[in-house]
Amino acid sequence: ADGRFAIDSVTGVVTVADPSKLDASVNSSHKITVLATSENVSSGTSTTSSKTFSISILKDTPVGPVTDANAGANEVSESAARNTLVGITASATDPDSWDTVSYALENDYNGAFKIDKTTGAVSIANSSSLNFEQTSTYQVTVVATSTDGTSSKEVFTLNLLDAQEKISSLKDINSLVSLVPENAVFGTEVGIQAFASDEDAGDKVSYSLTNNANGLFAIHDTTGVVTISKPSLLDYETKTGHYIQIKATSTDGSASYMNAEIFVQDINEHV
């Protein structure tokens, strides 16, 4: 059949020798003739027989469209653990019984998602890059590829669910040294501005002092700026520094704390 097929001289198994010459739209079948030879070693003679076989060429059908075999909602929490299913199970069929289909993601969003190449189930690979406040929906493109080389793809919308996020750690965003003169007046800023954040939309952060050095210091509940509240307690000769503890509280109930030391600057006092 013009080099299309080959036969194993020992086992007699016929195989495809040149796939490029097989085209069902041109020839739906090919005939081959197999010649079997038997040799009599003792007499030095041989006998042969032959048989003609017809090999049908089946048309290769491309892989079908990709659908979602999971009837559930396509959604997942922004804080979901690795391997959490997202509600998408890609499914595509190749009608040819000899072909198999595998699945891949066209875009995994920096490693956030993954897909089982056999089952088509999409799951979380790493949720650290997911942030509801930045992106609440993702367009997940699944590519189904058949062993015949054909492929199809479909885009699925995945909704990200907001997770309750705790308040961040407290920090001092004022770069100045926390130093006040002992003759400072009421309302003098001491060089500390506390800051914490909560990424959840609608949550706000407020500030308070859980240790105010016996009322010596106060903090603005919104800005986090620490000031002098009772200047009569400032006396370098009595105490050169004071400790305070700041508390930041989110409206979601989470809180964080920070300790700080405020130094007192000596001022020459006239008799």
XYZ file of C-alpha atoms in Angstrom:
271
model
C 0.000 0.000 0.000
C 2.684 2.430 -1.122
C 4.704 2.118 2.107
C 1.815 2.938 4.397
C 2.148 -0.245 6.452
C 4.848 -2.593 7.721
C 4.840 -6.142 9.118
C 7.008 -7.812 11.721
C 8.692 -10.727 9.949
C 8.520 -12.909 13.065
C 5.260 -12.022 14.818
C 3.273 -11.038 11.749
C 1.921 -7.918 13.417
C 1.035 -5.203 10.911
C 1.656 -1.568 11.919
C 1.491 1.897 10.351
C 4.787 2.803 8.692
C 3.959 6.239 7.292
C 0.998 8.055 8.939
C 1.314 10.978 6.505
C -0.052 8.718 3.752
C -3.261 7.959 5.652
C -6.190 10.219 4.779
C -9.726 8.908 5.192
C -11.105 11.701 3.007
C -8.972 10.433 0.092
C -9.038 6.662 0.665
C -11.257 5.074 3.282
C -9.482 1.704 2.987
C -6.287 0.107 1.696
C -5.542 -3.443 0.676
C -2.381 -5.239 1.701
C -1.207 -8.711 0.781
C 0.655 -10.712 3.399
C 2.995 -13.439 2.189
C 3.871 -16.251 4.602
C 6.859 -18.469 3.831
C 7.764 -21.789 5.473
C 11.202 -23.294 4.945
C 12.088 -26.992 5.332
C 15.679 -26.920 6.506
C 16.305 -30.644 6.014
C 15.054 -30.756 2.439
C 16.016 -27.222 1.499
C 12.568 -26.497 0.174
C 10.026 -23.825 1.058
C 6.343 -23.227 0.679
C 4.457 -19.955 0.575
C 0.921 -18.773 0.982
C -0.624 -15.322 0.778
C -3.744 -13.535 1.862
C -5.084 -10.088 1.040
C -6.503 -7.931 3.835
C -8.515 -4.724 3.630
C -7.612 -2.095 6.240
C -10.270 0.552 6.895
C -9.074 4.118 7.492
C -11.253 5.877 10.025
C -11.701 9.616 9.868
C -10.163 11.357 12.928
C -12.800 13.488 14.626
C -11.560 16.617 16.456
C -12.120 17.168 20.174
C -15.457 18.735 21.077
C -16.186 21.989 22.949
C -15.182 22.475 26.587
C -18.030 22.619 29.094
C -18.256 22.777 32.880
C -19.326 19.425 34.320
C -19.685 20.955 37.792
C -23.164 22.373 38.291
C -22.120 24.318 41.407
C -21.230 28.000 41.547
C -17.822 29.024 40.220
C -16.547 30.692 43.384
C -13.853 30.381 46.029
C -12.673 32.322 49.087
C -9.637 34.574 48.730
C -8.110 32.743 51.705
C -8.860 29.204 50.483
C -6.266 26.510 51.165
C -4.267 24.721 48.484
C -6.271 22.106 46.522
C -9.631 23.750 47.319
C -11.945 23.196 44.348
C -13.312 26.349 42.709
C -16.459 24.880 41.141
C -15.071 24.374 37.623
C -14.590 20.886 36.165
C -13.718 21.157 32.499
C -15.040 18.427 30.219
C -14.475 17.803 26.522
C -14.944 14.661 24.432
C -13.147 13.234 21.444
C -15.526 10.784 19.696
C -12.611 8.667 18.543
C -12.226 5.775 20.966
C -8.478 5.686 20.472
C -7.955 9.326 21.452
C -7.754 10.750 24.982
C -8.236 14.323 26.165
C -6.047 16.261 28.617
C -6.599 19.705 30.179
C -4.450 22.754 30.869
C -4.920 26.366 31.975
C -4.055 29.081 29.493
C -3.468 31.521 32.380
C -2.997 30.418 35.996
C -2.793 34.009 37.321
C 0.745 33.817 38.669
C 0.312 30.337 40.039
C -2.948 30.985 41.897
C -4.887 28.213 40.105
C -4.166 24.745 38.770
C -6.068 22.072 36.867
C -5.984 18.285 36.980
C -4.862 17.340 33.484
C -6.966 14.169 33.567
C -10.171 15.119 35.395
C -10.302 18.802 34.399
C -10.994 19.906 37.991
C -9.719 23.437 38.707
C -8.446 24.151 42.217
C -6.353 26.574 44.265
C -2.580 26.273 43.881
C -1.558 29.283 45.954
C -4.079 31.770 47.341
C -1.445 34.254 48.533
C -1.723 36.171 45.263
C -5.537 36.412 45.499
C -6.971 39.624 46.895
C -10.687 40.363 46.744
C -10.107 44.075 47.282
C -7.948 44.173 44.121
C -9.684 41.640 41.852
C -13.034 40.026 42.609
C -13.473 38.024 39.372
C -11.117 35.968 37.213
C -11.492 34.761 33.639
C -10.153 31.207 33.692
C -9.396 29.774 30.252
C -9.237 25.979 29.995
C -7.653 24.301 26.959
C -8.631 20.705 26.131
C -6.175 18.869 23.858
C -6.752 15.499 22.223
C -3.996 13.024 21.407
C -4.956 13.557 17.761
C -3.541 17.082 18.037
C -6.835 18.955 17.963
C -7.835 21.293 20.787
C -10.643 23.523 22.007
C -10.909 26.054 24.799
C -13.471 27.871 26.908
C -13.414 30.835 29.288
C -15.111 30.464 32.673
C -15.831 33.330 35.079
C -14.649 32.608 38.614
C -15.921 34.783 41.462
C -13.627 35.456 44.404
C -15.316 35.641 47.809
C -14.177 38.195 50.347
C -12.621 36.751 53.510
C -12.562 38.597 56.811
C -9.053 39.988 57.152
C -7.495 40.963 60.437
C -5.930 44.316 61.182
C -2.269 44.720 60.261
C 0.593 45.143 62.718
C 1.011 48.572 64.264
C 3.922 50.761 63.274
C 5.159 54.292 63.858
C 5.083 56.262 60.619
C 6.681 59.351 62.187
C 10.427 59.216 61.491
C 11.311 61.735 64.223
C 12.848 60.739 67.555
C 10.219 60.377 70.292
C 11.537 63.249 72.429
C 9.707 66.059 74.278
C 11.110 68.873 76.414
C 10.148 68.755 80.048
C 8.445 72.150 79.666
C 6.202 71.012 76.802
C 2.628 72.259 76.874
C -0.669 70.462 76.462
C -1.155 69.074 72.940
C 2.558 68.944 72.047
C 3.247 66.095 69.617
C 5.815 63.598 70.897
C 7.070 62.240 67.541
C 4.846 59.153 67.325
C 2.086 58.520 64.800
C 0.664 55.026 65.055
C -0.654 53.344 61.908
C -2.409 50.068 61.149
C -4.661 49.048 58.270
C -7.520 46.675 57.522
C -7.964 45.804 53.847
C -11.620 44.819 54.201
C -13.866 47.361 52.520
C -15.873 49.288 55.098
C -13.638 48.431 58.054
C -12.038 51.380 59.849
C -9.188 51.549 62.348
C -9.174 53.597 65.560
C -6.416 54.163 68.116
C -6.258 54.249 71.897
C -3.690 54.014 74.686
C -3.828 50.995 76.999
C -0.944 52.511 78.953
C -0.848 56.325 78.947
C 1.800 56.789 81.683
C -0.736 57.884 84.297
C -2.511 60.238 81.929
C 0.666 61.966 80.708
C -0.052 61.120 77.062
C -3.069 60.968 74.777
C -3.624 59.664 71.232
C -5.926 60.916 68.487
C -8.376 58.094 67.804
C -8.353 58.650 64.045
C -4.889 59.938 63.115
C -2.890 57.957 65.686
C -0.840 61.037 66.665
C 0.414 60.917 70.277
C 0.471 64.195 72.246
C 1.029 65.539 75.730
C -2.125 65.392 77.868
C -0.866 66.250 81.364
C 2.311 68.369 81.062
C 2.597 68.749 84.864
C 3.896 65.155 84.984
C 6.909 65.978 82.800
C 10.062 66.311 84.860
C 13.441 65.223 83.537
C 14.927 65.074 87.045
C 12.186 62.670 88.133
C 11.997 60.485 85.039
C 13.922 60.688 81.747
C 11.571 58.477 79.760
C 8.072 57.016 79.736
C 6.578 53.893 78.187
C 3.185 53.759 76.493
C 1.203 51.005 74.823
C -0.873 51.784 71.741
C -3.851 49.718 70.628
C -5.283 49.787 67.102
C -8.789 48.357 66.767
C -10.666 47.562 63.556
C -14.436 47.743 63.322
C -14.325 43.977 62.635
C -13.114 43.497 66.225
C -9.496 42.556 65.484
C -6.735 44.512 67.209
C -2.968 44.956 67.312
C -0.632 46.518 69.863
C 2.646 48.426 69.944
C 4.888 49.573 72.797
C 6.855 52.807 72.545
C 9.218 54.823 74.714
C 9.101 58.614 74.843
C 12.200 60.427 76.110
C 12.135 63.636 78.147
C 14.560 66.386 77.246
C 16.197 68.297 80.093
C 15.616 72.073 80.105
C 17.772 74.503 82.054
C 15.675 75.740 84.916
C 16.288 79.169 86.491
C 16.243 79.555 90.247
